[in-house]
């Protein structure tokens, strides 16, 4: 369930900043009754910490599966590894916002960090925003601990935002400033990147704000065993993996097929401690001799199911490849 810190995926759009925890300050302002400036000790003493186990997933997870269908120049060819789960501990963002008193016209909470991303146009520090309704939900944290240890620099230490159920990009690391406002963040990573563009968009001509800003994660799953390319005895085989529903949905069913989707075997689901984590599943399927493609599909609590082909979800920046995962094995 929990990914050790050493193998938790990492994604940085700029150089990692080294922040002295004693010098770190969080500034909270914008459309509030009272601005706040907090040191780490003040944040930890003034606000009762809570722990949330949550899966983070980069919106570019499984981009390689889209690139196999049509190339996506200049973007990282992630496999399914850009997904990990940790126990996060910190102050609920809602408590810090309540201490400031939000103006009733606030619609979005914006986050700004100090790390400058040269890929941004123009180059600028990393940032983004989430809708205020999500920002005041109890699971959204200003976290200073990961898996029981002080939050490592690589994962945003001394303090990062953790937005369970949302794409990784909204969990802003090295958080420095929080702004309550009546519009989404103007930051490149809100207005230019992490947006779903139509398949026929001309990326040389796209403008800030084009396409759809990504927020809640889309339903996805992965097959962890057997491995792609494995050789195994024909007959009954255990297939196992995880599914991740995203947002505040839960995984309610996972099916496995060995005949291209003609017939399906329903998988057993492990417990899902909170809506914010992946859910492990396993099934026993009959594998005939020869080369066999094993595929899976997950269903969530809104009865949504994963799309079959990467081709149907291909988009110019290569986000949200949540098509059926597949491994091909040779049985004898
Ligand atoms: N300040 C800052 N926060 C950031 C990023 C970044 O580059 N700078 N990357 C984001 C992206 S795109 C993802 S997917 C997650 C990755 O978090 P991790 O490196 O702890 O896995 O952090 C997000 N927060
Ligand atoms: Mo990401």
CSV table of C-alpha atoms and ligand atoms in Angstrom, one decimal:
chain,number,residue,atom,x,y,z
A,1,UNK,CA,0.0,0.0,0.0
A,2,UNK,CA,2.8,2.4,1.0
A,3,UNK,CA,5.7,3.2,-1.4
A,4,UNK,CA,9.0,3.5,0.4
A,5,UNK,CA,10.5,7.0,0.0
A,6,UNK,CA,13.5,5.7,-1.9
A,7,UNK,CA,11.4,4.4,-4.8
A,8,UNK,CA,8.6,7.0,-4.7
A,9,UNK,CA,8.5,8.6,-8.2
A,10,UNK,CA,9.9,12.1,-8.6
A,11,UNK,CA,8.9,14.8,-11.0
A,12,UNK,CA,10.6,18.2,-11.0
A,13,UNK,CA,10.0,20.9,-13.6
A,14,UNK,CA,13.0,23.0,-12.4
A,15,UNK,CA,16.1,22.7,-10.2
A,16,UNK,CA,15.3,21.5,-6.8
A,17,UNK,CA,15.6,24.3,-4.2
A,18,UNK,CA,17.5,23.7,-0.9
A,19,UNK,CA,15.3,25.4,1.7
A,20,UNK,CA,16.6,25.9,5.3
A,21,UNK,CA,13.6,24.8,7.4
A,22,UNK,CA,14.3,27.5,9.9
A,23,UNK,CA,14.3,30.2,7.3
A,24,UNK,CA,11.2,28.9,5.5
A,25,UNK,CA,8.0,31.0,5.7
A,26,UNK,CA,4.5,30.4,4.4
A,27,UNK,CA,2.6,33.5,3.3
A,28,UNK,CA,-1.2,33.2,3.0
A,29,UNK,CA,-3.0,36.2,1.4
A,30,UNK,CA,-5.3,37.4,-1.3
A,31,UNK,CA,-9.0,37.6,-0.7
A,32,UNK,CA,-8.8,37.0,3.0
A,33,UNK,CA,-9.8,39.0,6.1
A,34,UNK,CA,-6.3,38.6,7.6
A,35,UNK,CA,-3.1,37.7,5.9
A,36,UNK,CA,-0.8,35.2,7.7
A,37,UNK,CA,2.9,34.6,7.7
A,38,UNK,CA,4.0,31.3,9.4
A,39,UNK,CA,7.3,29.7,10.2
A,40,UNK,CA,7.5,25.9,10.2
A,41,UNK,CA,7.3,25.8,14.0
A,42,UNK,CA,4.2,28.1,14.0
A,43,UNK,CA,2.5,26.0,11.3
A,44,UNK,CA,3.2,22.8,13.4
A,45,UNK,CA,2.2,24.3,16.7
A,46,UNK,CA,-0.9,26.3,15.7
A,47,UNK,CA,-2.6,23.6,13.6
A,48,UNK,CA,-3.4,20.1,14.8
A,49,UNK,CA,-1.8,17.7,12.4
A,50,UNK,CA,-3.6,14.9,10.7
A,51,UNK,CA,-2.4,11.9,8.6
A,52,UNK,CA,-3.8,11.0,5.2
A,53,UNK,CA,-2.7,8.0,3.1
A,54,UNK,CA,-2.9,9.2,-0.5
A,55,UNK,CA,-1.7,8.1,-3.9
A,56,UNK,CA,0.0,10.7,-6.1
A,57,UNK,CA,-0.1,10.2,-9.9
A,58,UNK,CA,1.4,12.4,-12.5
A,59,UNK,CA,-1.0,13.3,-15.3
A,60,UNK,CA,1.8,12.1,-17.7
A,61,UNK,CA,1.7,8.6,-16.2
A,62,UNK,CA,1.7,6.0,-19.0
A,63,UNK,CA,2.4,8.6,-21.7
A,64,UNK,CA,4.7,6.1,-23.4
A,65,UNK,CA,1.5,4.1,-24.3
A,66,UNK,CA,0.2,7.2,-26.2
A,67,UNK,CA,3.6,7.8,-27.9
A,68,UNK,CA,3.6,4.3,-29.2
A,69,UNK,CA,0.5,5.2,-31.1
A,70,UNK,CA,1.6,8.7,-32.2
A,71,UNK,CA,4.8,10.6,-31.1
A,72,UNK,CA,4.7,13.4,-28.5
A,73,UNK,CA,7.9,15.4,-28.9
A,74,UNK,CA,9.4,17.1,-25.9
A,75,UNK,CA,7.5,15.2,-23.3
A,76,UNK,CA,8.8,12.6,-20.8
A,77,UNK,CA,7.9,9.0,-22.0
A,78,UNK,CA,6.6,7.8,-18.6
A,79,UNK,CA,5.6,4.2,-18.2
A,80,UNK,CA,3.2,3.3,-15.4
A,81,UNK,CA,5.8,4.3,-12.8
A,82,UNK,CA,4.6,7.8,-12.1
A,83,UNK,CA,2.2,6.6,-9.4
A,84,UNK,CA,3.1,6.1,-5.7
A,85,UNK,CA,1.4,6.1,-2.3
A,86,UNK,CA,2.5,7.7,1.0
A,87,UNK,CA,1.3,8.5,4.4
A,88,UNK,CA,1.3,12.3,4.5
A,89,UNK,CA,1.2,14.2,7.8
A,90,UNK,CA,0.6,17.9,8.2
A,91,UNK,CA,-1.9,20.6,8.8
A,92,UNK,CA,-5.3,20.6,7.0
A,93,UNK,CA,-5.2,23.4,4.5
A,94,UNK,CA,-8.8,24.3,5.5
A,95,UNK,CA,-7.7,25.1,9.0
A,96,UNK,CA,-5.0,27.6,7.8
A,97,UNK,CA,-7.5,29.1,5.4
A,98,UNK,CA,-10.1,29.4,8.2
A,99,UNK,CA,-7.5,31.2,10.3
A,100,UNK,CA,-7.3,33.8,7.6
A,101,UNK,CA,-11.1,34.1,6.9
A,102,UNK,CA,-11.9,33.6,3.3
A,103,UNK,CA,-13.9,36.2,1.3
A,104,UNK,CA,-17.2,34.6,0.1
A,105,UNK,CA,-16.2,35.5,-3.5
A,106,UNK,CA,-13.1,33.2,-3.5
A,107,UNK,CA,-13.4,30.5,-6.1
A,108,UNK,CA,-9.8,29.2,-6.3
A,109,UNK,CA,-6.8,28.7,-4.0
A,110,UNK,CA,-3.4,29.3,-5.8
A,111,UNK,CA,-0.1,27.8,-4.7
A,112,UNK,CA,3.3,29.2,-5.6
A,113,UNK,CA,6.8,27.7,-5.1
A,114,UNK,CA,10.3,29.1,-5.6
A,115,UNK,CA,11.7,26.6,-8.2
A,116,UNK,CA,12.0,28.2,-11.6
A,117,UNK,CA,11.0,26.1,-14.6
A,118,UNK,CA,12.8,27.0,-17.8
A,119,UNK,CA,10.3,25.0,-19.9
A,120,UNK,CA,7.6,27.4,-18.9
A,121,UNK,CA,6.7,30.2,-21.3
A,122,UNK,CA,8.0,32.7,-20.0
A,123,UNK,CA,10.3,30.9,-17.5
A,124,UNK,CA,8.7,31.1,-14.1
A,125,UNK,CA,8.4,29.5,-10.7
A,126,UNK,CA,6.2,26.4,-10.4
A,127,UNK,CA,2.6,27.0,-9.3
A,128,UNK,CA,-1.0,26.1,-9.8
A,129,UNK,CA,-4.4,26.2,-8.2
A,130,UNK,CA,-7.4,24.1,-7.1
A,131,UNK,CA,-11.1,25.1,-6.7
A,132,UNK,CA,-11.9,26.4,-3.2
A,133,UNK,CA,-14.4,23.6,-2.6
A,134,UNK,CA,-11.5,21.1,-2.8
A,135,UNK,CA,-9.1,23.3,-0.9
A,136,UNK,CA,-11.4,23.3,2.1
A,137,UNK,CA,-11.9,19.5,2.1
A,138,UNK,CA,-10.4,17.9,5.1
A,139,UNK,CA,-8.0,15.6,3.2
A,140,UNK,CA,-6.0,18.5,1.6
A,141,UNK,CA,-2.8,19.0,3.6
A,142,UNK,CA,0.2,21.2,4.1
A,143,UNK,CA,2.4,18.2,4.8
A,144,UNK,CA,5.8,18.2,6.5
A,145,UNK,CA,6.1,14.4,7.0
A,146,UNK,CA,6.1,11.5,4.5
A,147,UNK,CA,5.9,7.9,5.7
A,148,UNK,CA,6.7,9.0,9.3
A,149,UNK,CA,9.9,11.0,8.4
A,150,UNK,CA,10.5,14.6,7.8
A,151,UNK,CA,9.5,15.4,4.2
A,152,UNK,CA,12.6,15.0,2.0
A,153,UNK,CA,13.7,17.9,-0.2
A,154,UNK,CA,13.0,15.8,-3.3
A,155,UNK,CA,9.4,15.5,-2.3
A,156,UNK,CA,8.9,19.2,-1.4
A,157,UNK,CA,10.4,19.6,2.1
A,158,UNK,CA,10.1,21.4,4.3
A,159,UNK,CA,6.4,21.7,3.4
A,160,UNK,CA,4.4,20.7,0.3
A,161,UNK,CA,0.7,20.8,-0.5
A,162,UNK,CA,-0.9,17.3,-0.9
A,163,UNK,CA,-4.2,17.3,-2.9
A,164,UNK,CA,-5.4,13.7,-2.7
A,165,UNK,CA,-7.4,12.6,-5.8
A,166,UNK,CA,-5.9,15.4,-8.0
A,167,UNK,CA,-3.1,15.1,-10.5
A,168,UNK,CA,0.3,15.3,-9.0
A,169,UNK,CA,1.0,18.8,-10.4
A,170,UNK,CA,-1.5,20.3,-8.0
A,171,UNK,CA,0.4,19.0,-5.0
A,172,UNK,CA,2.9,21.9,-5.1
A,173,UNK,CA,6.2,21.2,-3.4
A,174,UNK,CA,8.3,23.7,-1.5
A,175,UNK,CA,5.1,25.8,-1.0
A,176,UNK,CA,5.9,29.4,-0.2
A,177,UNK,CA,2.7,31.3,-1.0
A,178,UNK,CA,-1.0,30.6,-0.9
A,179,UNK,CA,-3.4,33.0,-2.5
A,180,UNK,CA,-7.2,33.1,-2.2
A,181,UNK,CA,-8.6,34.5,-5.4
A,182,UNK,CA,-11.6,34.7,-7.7
A,183,UNK,CA,-10.0,32.9,-10.7
A,184,UNK,CA,-7.6,30.0,-11.3
A,185,UNK,CA,-3.9,30.5,-11.1
A,186,UNK,CA,-2.2,32.3,-14.1
A,187,UNK,CA,0.8,30.1,-13.7
A,188,UNK,CA,2.1,28.3,-16.8
A,189,UNK,CA,1.5,24.9,-15.2
A,190,UNK,CA,-2.2,25.8,-14.7
A,191,UNK,CA,-2.8,27.7,-18.0
A,192,UNK,CA,-0.3,26.3,-20.4
A,193,UNK,CA,0.7,22.8,-19.3
A,194,UNK,CA,-1.4,20.0,-17.6
A,195,UNK,CA,-4.2,20.8,-20.0
A,196,UNK,CA,-6.1,18.4,-22.2
A,197,UNK,CA,-5.9,19.6,-25.8
A,198,UNK,CA,-8.0,18.2,-28.6
A,199,UNK,CA,-6.2,15.6,-30.7
A,200,UNK,CA,-6.1,17.9,-33.7
A,201,UNK,CA,-4.8,21.0,-31.8
A,202,UNK,CA,-1.9,22.8,-33.5
A,203,UNK,CA,0.5,23.0,-30.5
A,204,UNK,CA,2.5,25.8,-32.2
A,205,UNK,CA,-0.6,28.0,-32.0
A,206,UNK,CA,-2.1,27.0,-28.6
A,207,UNK,CA,-2.7,29.9,-26.2
A,208,UNK,CA,-2.7,30.0,-22.4
A,209,UNK,CA,-6.1,28.7,-21.3
A,210,UNK,CA,-6.7,26.5,-24.3
A,211,UNK,CA,-8.1,23.0,-23.6
A,212,UNK,CA,-9.2,21.7,-20.3
A,213,UNK,CA,-7.3,22.2,-17.1
A,214,UNK,CA,-6.7,18.8,-15.4
A,215,UNK,CA,-7.7,18.5,-11.8
A,216,UNK,CA,-9.2,15.2,-10.5
A,217,UNK,CA,-7.3,12.1,-11.6
A,218,UNK,CA,-9.1,9.9,-14.2
A,219,UNK,CA,-9.9,6.2,-13.3
A,220,UNK,CA,-6.8,4.0,-14.2
A,221,UNK,CA,-5.3,0.6,-13.5
A,222,UNK,CA,-2.2,-1.3,-14.0
A,223,UNK,CA,-1.2,-5.0,-14.2
A,224,UNK,CA,1.8,-5.7,-11.9
A,225,UNK,CA,2.1,-9.4,-12.4
A,226,UNK,CA,2.8,-11.2,-14.6
A,227,UNK,CA,5.3,-8.9,-16.3
A,228,UNK,CA,5.1,-8.1,-20.0
A,229,UNK,CA,7.2,-10.7,-21.8
A,230,UNK,CA,7.1,-13.3,-19.1
A,231,UNK,CA,7.2,-17.0,-20.0
A,232,UNK,CA,4.9,-19.1,-17.9
A,233,UNK,CA,3.2,-22.5,-17.8
A,234,UNK,CA,-0.1,-22.7,-19.6
A,235,UNK,CA,-3.1,-23.1,-17.2
A,236,UNK,CA,-4.3,-21.2,-14.3
A,237,UNK,CA,-2.3,-18.0,-13.7
A,238,UNK,CA,-2.5,-15.3,-11.0
A,239,UNK,CA,-2.9,-11.8,-12.4
A,240,UNK,CA,-2.5,-8.9,-10.0
A,241,UNK,CA,-2.4,-5.1,-10.1
A,242,UNK,CA,-3.9,-1.9,-8.8
A,243,UNK,CA,-6.6,0.4,-9.8
A,244,UNK,CA,-6.9,4.1,-8.8
A,245,UNK,CA,-10.2,5.9,-9.1
A,246,UNK,CA,-9.1,9.5,-8.5
A,247,UNK,CA,-11.1,12.4,-7.1
A,248,UNK,CA,-13.3,11.1,-4.3
A,249,UNK,CA,-14.5,8.1,-6.3
A,250,UNK,CA,-13.6,4.5,-5.3
A,251,UNK,CA,-12.7,1.4,-7.3
A,252,UNK,CA,-15.7,-0.9,-7.3
A,253,UNK,CA,-14.8,-3.6,-9.8
A,254,UNK,CA,-11.8,-4.8,-11.9
A,255,UNK,CA,-12.1,-7.4,-14.7
A,256,UNK,CA,-9.4,-9.3,-16.6
A,257,UNK,CA,-9.5,-10.7,-20.1
A,258,UNK,CA,-7.3,-13.1,-22.0
A,259,UNK,CA,-9.2,-13.0,-25.3
A,260,UNK,CA,-9.2,-9.4,-26.3
A,261,UNK,CA,-12.2,-8.4,-24.2
A,262,UNK,CA,-14.5,-11.2,-25.5
A,263,UNK,CA,-14.9,-12.7,-22.0
A,264,UNK,CA,-13.9,-11.3,-18.6
A,265,UNK,CA,-13.0,-12.7,-15.2
A,266,UNK,CA,-13.9,-10.6,-12.2
A,267,UNK,CA,-11.0,-9.8,-9.9
A,268,UNK,CA,-10.9,-9.9,-6.1
A,269,UNK,CA,-10.4,-6.5,-4.5
A,270,UNK,CA,-8.3,-5.8,-1.5
A,271,UNK,CA,-9.4,-3.2,1.0
A,272,UNK,CA,-9.2,0.4,0.0
A,273,UNK,CA,-8.6,2.3,3.3
A,274,UNK,CA,-9.7,5.7,2.0
A,275,UNK,CA,-10.9,7.0,-1.4
A,276,UNK,CA,-7.5,8.6,-1.8
A,277,UNK,CA,-5.4,5.5,-2.4
A,278,UNK,CA,-5.0,2.9,-5.1
A,279,UNK,CA,-6.8,-0.5,-4.6
A,280,UNK,CA,-5.0,-3.7,-5.2
A,281,UNK,CA,-6.7,-6.6,-7.0
A,282,UNK,CA,-5.9,-10.1,-8.1
A,283,UNK,CA,-7.6,-12.8,-10.3
A,284,UNK,CA,-7.0,-16.3,-11.5
A,285,UNK,CA,-7.3,-16.7,-15.2
A,286,UNK,CA,-6.8,-19.6,-17.6
A,287,UNK,CA,-3.9,-18.9,-20.0
A,288,UNK,CA,-3.9,-21.2,-23.1
A,289,UNK,CA,-0.5,-22.2,-24.7
A,290,UNK,CA,1.1,-19.6,-27.0
A,291,UNK,CA,1.3,-15.8,-26.9
A,292,UNK,CA,-1.5,-14.4,-24.9
A,293,UNK,CA,-2.4,-10.7,-24.2
A,294,UNK,CA,-3.8,-10.2,-20.7
A,295,UNK,CA,-5.7,-6.9,-20.3
A,296,UNK,CA,-7.6,-5.4,-17.4
A,297,UNK,CA,-10.3,-2.8,-16.9
A,298,UNK,CA,-11.4,-1.0,-13.7
A,299,UNK,CA,-14.8,0.4,-12.9
A,300,UNK,CA,-15.4,3.2,-10.4
A,301,UNK,CA,-18.2,4.2,-8.0
A,302,UNK,CA,-19.9,6.3,-10.8
A,303,UNK,CA,-20.0,3.2,-13.0
A,304,UNK,CA,-17.3,4.7,-15.3
A,305,UNK,CA,-15.0,2.2,-17.0
A,306,UNK,CA,-11.6,2.7,-18.5
A,307,UNK,CA,-11.4,3.3,-22.3
A,308,UNK,CA,-10.1,0.4,-24.4
A,309,UNK,CA,-7.5,1.9,-26.7
A,310,UNK,CA,-4.8,4.5,-26.1
A,311,UNK,CA,-5.7,5.8,-29.6
A,312,UNK,CA,-9.1,7.0,-28.4
A,313,UNK,CA,-7.5,9.2,-25.6
A,314,UNK,CA,-4.4,10.4,-27.5
A,315,UNK,CA,-3.8,14.1,-26.9
A,316,UNK,CA,-0.9,16.4,-28.0
A,317,UNK,CA,0.7,16.8,-24.5
A,318,UNK,CA,0.2,13.1,-23.6
A,319,UNK,CA,-1.8,13.3,-20.4
A,320,UNK,CA,-4.4,10.8,-18.9
A,321,UNK,CA,-3.6,7.6,-20.7
A,322,UNK,CA,-6.0,5.5,-18.8
A,323,UNK,CA,-6.7,2.9,-21.4
A,324,UNK,CA,-6.8,-0.8,-20.5
A,325,UNK,CA,-3.4,-2.0,-19.3
A,326,UNK,CA,-2.0,-4.9,-21.1
A,327,UNK,CA,0.9,-7.5,-20.8
A,328,UNK,CA,1.8,-10.1,-23.3
A,329,UNK,CA,3.0,-13.5,-22.0
A,330,UNK,CA,4.1,-16.7,-23.7
A,331,UNK,CA,2.6,-19.8,-22.1
A,332,UNK,CA,3.8,-23.4,-22.8
B,1,LIG,N1,7.3,23.3,-6.7
B,1,LIG,C1,7.0,22.2,-7.5
B,1,LIG,N2,6.0,21.4,-7.1
B,1,LIG,C2,5.7,20.3,-7.9
B,1,LIG,C3,6.4,20.1,-9.1
B,1,LIG,C4,7.5,20.9,-9.4
B,1,LIG,O1,8.2,20.8,-10.5
B,1,LIG,N3,7.8,22.0,-8.6
B,1,LIG,N4,6.1,19.0,-9.9
B,1,LIG,C5,4.7,18.5,-9.7
B,1,LIG,C6,4.4,17.3,-10.5
B,1,LIG,S1,4.2,17.5,-12.1
B,1,LIG,C7,4.1,16.2,-9.9
B,1,LIG,S2,3.6,14.8,-10.7
B,1,LIG,C8,4.4,16.0,-8.4
B,1,LIG,C9,5.4,14.9,-8.1
B,1,LIG,O2,5.7,14.8,-6.8
B,1,LIG,P1,6.9,13.9,-6.3
B,1,LIG,O3,8.1,14.4,-7.0
B,1,LIG,O4,6.9,14.0,-4.8
B,1,LIG,O5,6.5,12.5,-6.7
B,1,LIG,O6,4.9,17.2,-7.8
B,1,LIG,C10,4.3,18.4,-8.3
B,1,LIG,N5,4.7,19.5,-7.5
B,2,LIG,MO1,3.2,15.6,-13.0
